[in-house]
Short mmCIF file of C-alpha atoms in Angstrom, two decimals:
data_model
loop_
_atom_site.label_atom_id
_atom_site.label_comp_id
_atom_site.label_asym_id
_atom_site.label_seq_id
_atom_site.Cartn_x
_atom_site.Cartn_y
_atom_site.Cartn_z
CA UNK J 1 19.46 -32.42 113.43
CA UNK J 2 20.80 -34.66 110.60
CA UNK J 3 24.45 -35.20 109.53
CA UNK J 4 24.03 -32.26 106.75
CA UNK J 5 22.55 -29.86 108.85
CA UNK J 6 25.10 -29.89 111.34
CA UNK J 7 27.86 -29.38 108.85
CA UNK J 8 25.58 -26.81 107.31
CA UNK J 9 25.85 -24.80 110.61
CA UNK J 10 28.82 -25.43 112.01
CA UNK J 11 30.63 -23.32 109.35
CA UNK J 12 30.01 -20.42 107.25
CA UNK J 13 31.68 -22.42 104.52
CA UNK J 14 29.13 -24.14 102.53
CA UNK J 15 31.52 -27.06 101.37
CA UNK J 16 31.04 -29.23 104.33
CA UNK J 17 27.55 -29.43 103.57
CA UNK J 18 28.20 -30.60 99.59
CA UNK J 19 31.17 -33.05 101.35
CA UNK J 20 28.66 -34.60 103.48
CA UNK J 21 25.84 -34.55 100.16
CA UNK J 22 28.82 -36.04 97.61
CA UNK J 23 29.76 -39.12 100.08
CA UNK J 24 25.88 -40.15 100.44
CA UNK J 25 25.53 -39.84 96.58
CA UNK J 26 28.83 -41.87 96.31
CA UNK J 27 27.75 -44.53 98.82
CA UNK J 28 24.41 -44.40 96.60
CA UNK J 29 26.42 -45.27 93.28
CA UNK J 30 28.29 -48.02 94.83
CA UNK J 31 25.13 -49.56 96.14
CA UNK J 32 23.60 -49.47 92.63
CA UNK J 33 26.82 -52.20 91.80
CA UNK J 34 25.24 -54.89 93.98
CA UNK J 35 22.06 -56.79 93.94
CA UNK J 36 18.64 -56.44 92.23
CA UNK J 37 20.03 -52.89 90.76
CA UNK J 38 21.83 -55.36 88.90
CA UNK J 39 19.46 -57.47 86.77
CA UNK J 40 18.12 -57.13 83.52
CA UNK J 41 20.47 -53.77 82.51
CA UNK J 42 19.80 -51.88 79.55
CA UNK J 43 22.84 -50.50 78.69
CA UNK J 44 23.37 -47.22 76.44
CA UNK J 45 27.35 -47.40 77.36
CA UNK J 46 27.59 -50.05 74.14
CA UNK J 47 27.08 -47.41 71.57
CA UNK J 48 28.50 -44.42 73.49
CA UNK J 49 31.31 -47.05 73.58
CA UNK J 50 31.35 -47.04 69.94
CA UNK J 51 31.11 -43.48 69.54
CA UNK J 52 33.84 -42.75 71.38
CA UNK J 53 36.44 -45.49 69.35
CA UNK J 54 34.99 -44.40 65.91
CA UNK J 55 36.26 -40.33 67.56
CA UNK J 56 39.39 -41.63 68.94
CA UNK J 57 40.51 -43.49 65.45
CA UNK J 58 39.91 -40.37 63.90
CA UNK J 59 37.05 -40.42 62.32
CA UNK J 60 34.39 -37.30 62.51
CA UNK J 61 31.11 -37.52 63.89
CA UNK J 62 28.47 -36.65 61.74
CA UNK J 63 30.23 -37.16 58.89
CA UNK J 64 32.13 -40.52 59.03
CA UNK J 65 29.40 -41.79 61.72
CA UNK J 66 25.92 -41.76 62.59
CA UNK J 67 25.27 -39.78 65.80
CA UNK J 68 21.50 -39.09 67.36
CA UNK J 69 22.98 -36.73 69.89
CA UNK J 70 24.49 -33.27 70.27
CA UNK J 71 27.95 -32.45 70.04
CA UNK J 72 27.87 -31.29 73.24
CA UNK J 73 27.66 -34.95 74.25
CA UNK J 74 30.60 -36.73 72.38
CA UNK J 75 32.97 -35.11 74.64
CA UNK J 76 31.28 -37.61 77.46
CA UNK J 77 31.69 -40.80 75.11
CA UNK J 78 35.03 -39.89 73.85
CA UNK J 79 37.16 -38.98 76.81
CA UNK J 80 36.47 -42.93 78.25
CA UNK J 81 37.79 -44.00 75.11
CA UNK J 82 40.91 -42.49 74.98
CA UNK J 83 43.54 -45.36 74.41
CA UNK J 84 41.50 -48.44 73.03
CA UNK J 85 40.23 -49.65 76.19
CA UNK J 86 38.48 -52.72 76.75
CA UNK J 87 34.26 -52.19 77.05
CA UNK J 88 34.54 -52.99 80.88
CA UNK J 89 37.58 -50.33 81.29
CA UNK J 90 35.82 -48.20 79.30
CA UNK J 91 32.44 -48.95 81.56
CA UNK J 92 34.50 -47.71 84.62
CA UNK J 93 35.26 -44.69 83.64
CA UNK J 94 32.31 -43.86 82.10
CA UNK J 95 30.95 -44.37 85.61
CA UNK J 96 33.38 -42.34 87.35
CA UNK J 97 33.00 -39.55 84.62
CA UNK J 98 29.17 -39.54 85.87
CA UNK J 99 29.89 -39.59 89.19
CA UNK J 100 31.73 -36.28 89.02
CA UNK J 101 29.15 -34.81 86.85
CA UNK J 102 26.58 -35.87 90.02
CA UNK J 103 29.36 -34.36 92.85
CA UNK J 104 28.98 -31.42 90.65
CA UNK J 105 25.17 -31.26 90.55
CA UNK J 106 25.32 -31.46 94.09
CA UNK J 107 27.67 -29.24 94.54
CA UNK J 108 25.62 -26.29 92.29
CA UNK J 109 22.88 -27.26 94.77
CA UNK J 110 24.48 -26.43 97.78
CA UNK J 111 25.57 -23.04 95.72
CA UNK J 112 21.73 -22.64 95.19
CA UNK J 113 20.59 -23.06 98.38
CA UNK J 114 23.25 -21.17 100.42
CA UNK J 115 22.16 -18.14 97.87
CA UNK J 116 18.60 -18.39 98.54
CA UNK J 117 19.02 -18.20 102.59
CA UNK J 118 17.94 -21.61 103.04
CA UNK J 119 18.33 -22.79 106.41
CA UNK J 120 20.22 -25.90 107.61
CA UNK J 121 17.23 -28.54 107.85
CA UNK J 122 16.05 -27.53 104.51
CA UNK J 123 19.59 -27.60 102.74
CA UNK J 124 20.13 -31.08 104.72
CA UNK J 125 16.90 -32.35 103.37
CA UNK J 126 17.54 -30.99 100.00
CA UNK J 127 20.87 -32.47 99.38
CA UNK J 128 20.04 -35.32 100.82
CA UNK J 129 16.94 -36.54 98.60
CA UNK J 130 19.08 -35.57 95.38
CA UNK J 131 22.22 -37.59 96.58
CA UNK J 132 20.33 -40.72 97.85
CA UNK J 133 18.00 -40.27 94.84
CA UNK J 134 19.82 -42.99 92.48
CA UNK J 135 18.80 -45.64 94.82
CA UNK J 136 15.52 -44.57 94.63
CA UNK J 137 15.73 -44.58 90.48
CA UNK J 138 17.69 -47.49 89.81
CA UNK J 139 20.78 -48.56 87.55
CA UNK J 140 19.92 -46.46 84.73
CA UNK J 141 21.89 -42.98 86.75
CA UNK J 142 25.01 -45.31 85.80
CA UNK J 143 24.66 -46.33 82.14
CA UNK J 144 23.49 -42.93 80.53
CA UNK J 145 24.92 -39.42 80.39
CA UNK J 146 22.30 -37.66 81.30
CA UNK J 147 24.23 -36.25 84.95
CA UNK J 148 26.52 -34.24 82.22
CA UNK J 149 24.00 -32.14 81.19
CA UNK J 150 22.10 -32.36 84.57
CA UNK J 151 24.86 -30.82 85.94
CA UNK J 152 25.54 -28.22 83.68
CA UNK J 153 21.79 -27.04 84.53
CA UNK J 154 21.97 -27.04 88.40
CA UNK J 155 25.31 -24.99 87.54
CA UNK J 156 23.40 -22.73 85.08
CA UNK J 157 20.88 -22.00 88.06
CA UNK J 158 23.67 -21.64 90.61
CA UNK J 159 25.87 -18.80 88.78
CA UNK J 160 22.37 -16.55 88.27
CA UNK J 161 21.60 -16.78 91.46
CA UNK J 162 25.26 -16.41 93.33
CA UNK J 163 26.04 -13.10 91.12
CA UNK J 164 27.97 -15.03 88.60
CA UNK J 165 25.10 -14.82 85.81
CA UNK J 166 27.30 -14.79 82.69
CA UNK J 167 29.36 -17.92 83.94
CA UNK J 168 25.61 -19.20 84.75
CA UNK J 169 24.24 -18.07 81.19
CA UNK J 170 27.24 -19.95 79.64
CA UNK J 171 26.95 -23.29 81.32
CA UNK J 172 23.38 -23.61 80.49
CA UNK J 173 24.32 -22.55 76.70
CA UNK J 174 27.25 -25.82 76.82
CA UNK J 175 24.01 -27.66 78.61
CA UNK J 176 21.88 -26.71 75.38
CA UNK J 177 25.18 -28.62 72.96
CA UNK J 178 25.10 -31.10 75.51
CA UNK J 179 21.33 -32.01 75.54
CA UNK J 180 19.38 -29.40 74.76
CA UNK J 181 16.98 -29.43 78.21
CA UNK J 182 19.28 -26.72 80.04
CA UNK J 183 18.51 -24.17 77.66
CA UNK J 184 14.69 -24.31 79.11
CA UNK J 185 16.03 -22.36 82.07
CA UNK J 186 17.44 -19.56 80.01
CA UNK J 187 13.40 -17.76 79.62
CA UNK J 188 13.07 -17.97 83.62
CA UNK J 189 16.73 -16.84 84.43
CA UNK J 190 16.93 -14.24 81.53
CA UNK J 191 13.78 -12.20 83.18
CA UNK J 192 15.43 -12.52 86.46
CA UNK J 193 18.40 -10.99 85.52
CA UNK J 194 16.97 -8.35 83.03
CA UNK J 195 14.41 -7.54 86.31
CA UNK J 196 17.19 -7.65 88.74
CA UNK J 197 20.77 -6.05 87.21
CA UNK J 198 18.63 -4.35 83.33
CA UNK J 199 18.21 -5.08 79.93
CA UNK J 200 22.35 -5.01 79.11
CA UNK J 201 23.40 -7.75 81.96
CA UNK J 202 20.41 -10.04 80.66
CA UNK J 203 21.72 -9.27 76.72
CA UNK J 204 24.96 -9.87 77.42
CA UNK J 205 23.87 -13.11 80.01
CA UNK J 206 22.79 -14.53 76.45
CA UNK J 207 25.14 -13.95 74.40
CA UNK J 208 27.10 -15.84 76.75
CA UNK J 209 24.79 -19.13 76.26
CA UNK J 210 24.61 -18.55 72.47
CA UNK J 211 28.43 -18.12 72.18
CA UNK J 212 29.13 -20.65 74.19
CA UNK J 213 26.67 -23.20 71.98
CA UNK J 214 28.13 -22.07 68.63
CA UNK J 215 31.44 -23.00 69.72
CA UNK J 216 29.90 -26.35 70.28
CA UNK J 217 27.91 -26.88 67.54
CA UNK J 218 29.55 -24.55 64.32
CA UNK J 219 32.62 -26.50 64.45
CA UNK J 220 30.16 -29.68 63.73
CA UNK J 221 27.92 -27.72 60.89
CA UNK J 222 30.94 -26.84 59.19
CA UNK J 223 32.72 -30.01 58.77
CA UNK J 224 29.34 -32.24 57.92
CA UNK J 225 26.40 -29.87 58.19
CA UNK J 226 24.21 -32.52 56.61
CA UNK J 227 25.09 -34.76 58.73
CA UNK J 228 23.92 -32.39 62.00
CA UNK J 229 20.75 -31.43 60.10
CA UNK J 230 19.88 -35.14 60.27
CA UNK J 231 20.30 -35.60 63.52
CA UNK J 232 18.14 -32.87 64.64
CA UNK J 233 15.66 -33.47 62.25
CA UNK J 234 15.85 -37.12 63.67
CA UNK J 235 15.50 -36.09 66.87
CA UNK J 236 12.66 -33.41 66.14
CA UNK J 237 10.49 -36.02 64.26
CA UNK J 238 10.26 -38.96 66.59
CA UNK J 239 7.25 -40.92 67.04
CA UNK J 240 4.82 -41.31 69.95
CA UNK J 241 7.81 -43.21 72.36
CA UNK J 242 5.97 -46.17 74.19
CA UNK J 243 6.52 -44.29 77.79
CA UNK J 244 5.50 -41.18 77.35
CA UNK J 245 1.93 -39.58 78.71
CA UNK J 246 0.09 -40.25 75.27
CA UNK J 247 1.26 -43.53 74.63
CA UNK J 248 0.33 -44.33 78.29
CA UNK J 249 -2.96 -43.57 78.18
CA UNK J 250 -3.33 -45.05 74.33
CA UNK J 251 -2.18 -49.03 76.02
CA UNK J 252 -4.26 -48.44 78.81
CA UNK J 253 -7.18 -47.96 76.00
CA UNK J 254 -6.16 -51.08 74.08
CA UNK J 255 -6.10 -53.43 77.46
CA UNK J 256 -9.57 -52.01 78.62
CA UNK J 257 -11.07 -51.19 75.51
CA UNK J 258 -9.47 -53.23 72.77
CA UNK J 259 -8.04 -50.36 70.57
CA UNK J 260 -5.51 -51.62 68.05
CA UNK J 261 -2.21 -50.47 68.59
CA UNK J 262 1.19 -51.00 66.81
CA UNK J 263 4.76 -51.17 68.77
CA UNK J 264 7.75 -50.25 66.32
CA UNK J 265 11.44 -49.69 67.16
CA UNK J 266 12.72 -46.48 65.67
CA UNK J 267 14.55 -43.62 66.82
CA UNK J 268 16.62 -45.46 69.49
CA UNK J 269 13.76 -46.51 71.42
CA UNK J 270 10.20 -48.30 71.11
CA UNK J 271 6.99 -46.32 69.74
CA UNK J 272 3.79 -46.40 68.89
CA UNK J 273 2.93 -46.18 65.13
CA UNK J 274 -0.07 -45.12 63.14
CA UNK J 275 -2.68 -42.30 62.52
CA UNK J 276 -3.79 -42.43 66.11
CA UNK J 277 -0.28 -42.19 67.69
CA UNK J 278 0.55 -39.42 65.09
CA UNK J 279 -2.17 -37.83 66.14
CA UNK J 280 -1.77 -38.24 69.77
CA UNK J 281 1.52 -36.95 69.57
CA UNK J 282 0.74 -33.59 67.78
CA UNK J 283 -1.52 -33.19 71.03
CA UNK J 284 1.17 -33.76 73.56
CA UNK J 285 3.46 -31.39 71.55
CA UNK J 286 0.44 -28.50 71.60
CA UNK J 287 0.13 -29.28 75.56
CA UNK J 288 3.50 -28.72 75.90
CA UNK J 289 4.22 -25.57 73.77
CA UNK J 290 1.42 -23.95 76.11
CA UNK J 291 2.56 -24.85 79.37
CA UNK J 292 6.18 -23.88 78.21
CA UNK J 293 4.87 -20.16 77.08
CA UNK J 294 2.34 -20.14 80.07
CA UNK J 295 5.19 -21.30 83.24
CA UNK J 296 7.82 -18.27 80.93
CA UNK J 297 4.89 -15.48 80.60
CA UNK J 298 4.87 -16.57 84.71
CA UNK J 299 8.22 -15.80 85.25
CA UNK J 300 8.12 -12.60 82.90
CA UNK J 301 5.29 -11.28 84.82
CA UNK J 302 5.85 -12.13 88.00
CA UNK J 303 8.28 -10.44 90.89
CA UNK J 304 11.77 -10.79 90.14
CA UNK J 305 12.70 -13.42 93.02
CA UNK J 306 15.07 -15.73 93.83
CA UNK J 307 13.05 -18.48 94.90
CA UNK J 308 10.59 -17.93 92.22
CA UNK J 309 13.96 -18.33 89.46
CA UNK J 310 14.30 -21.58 91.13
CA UNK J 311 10.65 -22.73 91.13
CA UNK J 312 9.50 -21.97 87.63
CA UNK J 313 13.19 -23.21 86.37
CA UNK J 314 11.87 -26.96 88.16
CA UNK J 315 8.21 -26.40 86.72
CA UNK J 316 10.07 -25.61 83.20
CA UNK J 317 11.95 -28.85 82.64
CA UNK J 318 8.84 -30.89 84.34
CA UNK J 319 6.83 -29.84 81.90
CA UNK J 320 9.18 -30.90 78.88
CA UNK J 321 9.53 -34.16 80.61
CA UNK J 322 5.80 -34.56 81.12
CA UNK J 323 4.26 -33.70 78.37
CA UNK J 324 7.35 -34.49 75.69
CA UNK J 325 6.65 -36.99 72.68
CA UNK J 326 9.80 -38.94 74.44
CA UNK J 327 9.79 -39.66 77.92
CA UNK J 328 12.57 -42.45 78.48
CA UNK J 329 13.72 -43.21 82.20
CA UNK J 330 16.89 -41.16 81.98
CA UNK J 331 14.82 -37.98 82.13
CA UNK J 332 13.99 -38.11 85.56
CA UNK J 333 17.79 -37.63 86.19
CA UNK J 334 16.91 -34.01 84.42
CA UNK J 335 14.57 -33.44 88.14
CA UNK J 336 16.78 -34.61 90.85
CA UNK J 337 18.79 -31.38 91.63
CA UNK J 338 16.09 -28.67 90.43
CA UNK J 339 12.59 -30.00 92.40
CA UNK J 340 14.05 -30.43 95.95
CA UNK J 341 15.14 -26.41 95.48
CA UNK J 342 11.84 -25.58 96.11
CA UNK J 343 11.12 -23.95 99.42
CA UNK J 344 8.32 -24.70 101.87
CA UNK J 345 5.33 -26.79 102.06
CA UNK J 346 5.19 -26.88 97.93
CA UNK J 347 8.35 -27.78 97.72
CA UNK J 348 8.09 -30.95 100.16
CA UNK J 349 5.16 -32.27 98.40
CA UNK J 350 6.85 -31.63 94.90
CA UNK J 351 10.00 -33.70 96.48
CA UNK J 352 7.86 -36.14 97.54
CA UNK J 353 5.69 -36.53 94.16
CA UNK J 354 9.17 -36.79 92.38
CA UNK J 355 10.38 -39.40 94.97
CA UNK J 356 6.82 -41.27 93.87
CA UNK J 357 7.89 -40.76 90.29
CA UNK J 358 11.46 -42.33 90.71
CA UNK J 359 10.01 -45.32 92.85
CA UNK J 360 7.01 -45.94 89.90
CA UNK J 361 10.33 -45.95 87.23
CA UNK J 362 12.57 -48.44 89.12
CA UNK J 363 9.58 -50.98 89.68
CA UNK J 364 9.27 -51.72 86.09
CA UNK J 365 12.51 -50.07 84.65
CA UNK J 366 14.82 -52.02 83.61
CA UNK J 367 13.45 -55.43 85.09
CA UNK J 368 9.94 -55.28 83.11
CA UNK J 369 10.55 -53.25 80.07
CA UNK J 370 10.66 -55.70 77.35
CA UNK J 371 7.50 -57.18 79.02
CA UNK J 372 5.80 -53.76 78.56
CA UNK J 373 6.97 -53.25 75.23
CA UNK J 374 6.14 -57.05 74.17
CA UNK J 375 3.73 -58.02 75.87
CA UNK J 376 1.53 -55.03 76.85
CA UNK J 377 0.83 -55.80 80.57
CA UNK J 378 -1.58 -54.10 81.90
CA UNK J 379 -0.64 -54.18 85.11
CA UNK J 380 3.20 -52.85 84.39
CA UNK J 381 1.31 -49.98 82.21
CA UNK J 382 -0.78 -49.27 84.83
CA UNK J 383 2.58 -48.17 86.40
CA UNK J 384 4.09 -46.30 83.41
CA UNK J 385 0.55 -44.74 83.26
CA UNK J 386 0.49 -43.62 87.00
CA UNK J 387 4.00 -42.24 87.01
CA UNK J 388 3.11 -40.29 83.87
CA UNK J 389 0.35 -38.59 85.60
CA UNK J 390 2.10 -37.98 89.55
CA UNK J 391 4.51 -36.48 86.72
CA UNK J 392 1.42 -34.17 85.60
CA UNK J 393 0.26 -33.55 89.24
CA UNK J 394 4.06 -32.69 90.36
CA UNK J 395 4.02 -29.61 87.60
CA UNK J 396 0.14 -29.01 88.90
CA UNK J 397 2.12 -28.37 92.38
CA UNK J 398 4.81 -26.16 91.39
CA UNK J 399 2.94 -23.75 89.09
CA UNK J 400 -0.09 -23.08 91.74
CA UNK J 401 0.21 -19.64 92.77
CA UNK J 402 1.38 -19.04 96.10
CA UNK J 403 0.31 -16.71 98.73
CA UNK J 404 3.50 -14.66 98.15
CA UNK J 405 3.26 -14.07 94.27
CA UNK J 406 2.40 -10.09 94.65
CA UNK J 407 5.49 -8.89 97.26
CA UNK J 408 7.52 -6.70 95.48
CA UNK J 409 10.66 -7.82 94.11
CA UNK J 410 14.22 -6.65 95.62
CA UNK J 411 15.28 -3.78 93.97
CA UNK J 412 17.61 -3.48 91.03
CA UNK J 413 20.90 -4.34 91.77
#
């Protein structure tokens, strides 16, 4: 029995276990300080850098400053900031700011999985694949905020499911300011609840999340509303980026089929341009709408269970992050603590499909990415290509029905 399991059953208290989980993921970030991890970084901290001097001389975001992210998010570049430090200060606590954010995604894991019954080998295995999971993904859990958010998901999921479903409700509403993702989960978890405790819990469950969002976000409208409204409409109307499924499939035409393709740099991130891409896109943003509304009308209509919440909450965000117009590296961090929730013989091959996912990422993230971008090579978009579509085979897995879909739910609490 592993390390985790044992502290899983030698107490009733569930805190040894996310000990044990928080030291491998710290061990895990320190690791990512030495060696290859280190070469060729693409860093994000520079702007959030920037973002959070420009806030802490004053000045308001949106207004005084560009800013292509939520509100939710400044808190995350700001706090590093406080007193002028130097870029590599400021780097350091950056990092340690997203290493709690990961102890606390780990920690809304174990609350998961102690709620759902799971037993010790399958909490130990769990645990362990999200918290040794950033060697397996590379630098890029260091130099992006995306564990804030993460977190605030896996804590989202973890108050539904312990009882605590306003508190739950309201840290996947801050998730929704912070990056928007979280608030995928609120569909799944607001049929659970209305299934499970009746219509007035699961009303007043959202009002929680939208409450908790407008005192994010209204603050921001009403200082520089035009300023906000650019920003989403930026974010809303980005091109085909050069990673996603689309694009993908679009190089791997142009290297084996000599279709003319055009690389711009927009939007924060490299894209395709032209009619095709456009057109492209619009596709992957139908195929998307309809597995959202198809995995939702799933959890609607489907038994009220825990393990079921869990399940279509991992298939909902894998579908956004599949079949998205955007699919930069940082959004596998979105997958680490929701997939490996899944119970039984679906959920190890869905761990190990994400596992695949992570690997295909590191081998040409950061180390080959200008490459891909400038010099289309077809054997590093082969890669991009096949961990696009182990992406679309991972969903495939965790939206099959299982045997167990027609047991009758628990009753109403």
């Amino acid at each position: 029995m592993s390390v985790l399991a044992k502290s899983w059953s030698a107490s009733s208290d569930p805190r040894r276990l996310a000990y044990a989980a928080a030291g491998l993921f710290l061990a895990a970030l320190g690791i990512l300080h030495w060696g290859f991890y280190q070469h060729h970084l693409i860093l994000d901290t520079v702007e959030y850098h920037r973002y959070g001097e420009a806030i802490n001389h004053g000045q308001v975001p949106y207004r005084d400053f560009q800013v292509e992210y939520p509100p939710g998010a400044l808190a995350a570049f700001a706090l590093p900031a406080i007193g002028h430090p130097s870029f590599n200060f400021y780097h350091r606590v950056f990092q340690i700011l997203m290493a709690l954010c990961g102890v606390g995604a780990l920690a809304a894991m174990a609350v998961v999985l102690r709620s759902i019954g799971a037993r010790p080998a399958r909490a130990a295995a769990a645990l362990g694949f999200a918290a040794l999971a950033p060697l397996v993904l590379g630098s890029i859990v260091l130099y992006r905020y995306d564990l804030w958010p993460t977190a605030l998901a896996a804590a989202g999921l973890a108050g539904v499911l312990a009882g605590r479903q306003r508190l739950g409700f309201a840290a996947l509403g801050l998730g929704f300011a912070v990056k928007v993702f979280p608030a995928l989960l609120v569909p799944p978890a607001l049929a659970y609840v209305w299934r499970r405790h009746g219509r007035r819990e699961a009303l007043l469950c959202l009002a929680a999340a939208a409450a908790i969002a407008a005192a994010v976000v209204v603050p921001f409208l009403a200082l520089a509303p035009h300023g906000v409204w650019d920003s989403v409409v930026r974010q809303a109307s980005r091109p085909l980026q050069i990673e996603s499924l689309g694009s993908a499939a679009l190089v791997m035409a142009h290297q084996f089929g000599g279709l003319g393709l055009a690389v711009v740099s927009s939007h924060g991130s490299q894209n395709l341009a032209g009619s095709r891409a456009d057109a492209v896109g619009q596709i992957e943003g139908a195929l998307l709408v309809i597995a959202l509304l198809a995995i939702w009308a799933g959890a609607v209509l489907g038994p009220a269970r825990p393990e079921r919440l869990v399940r279509y909450s991992a298939a909902s965000v894998t579908a956004f992050v599949a079949f998205g117009k955007v699919l930069s590296p940082q959004f596998m961090i979105w997958l680490i603590p929701l997939v490996p929730l899944v119970r039984g013989r679906r959920g190890l091959a869905a761990s190990a499909l994400l596992g695949l996912a992570l690997l295909l990422t590191q081998l040409w993230f950061p180390f080959r990415y200008w490459r891909l971008v400038f010099s289309l090579d077809a054997g590093i978009w082969f890669l991009v290509l096949a961990r696009d579509l182990v992406l679309v085979t991972l969903l495939a897995v965790l939206v099959w029905p299982g045997s167990k879909e027609t047991e009758p739910e628990p009753a109403r609490s």
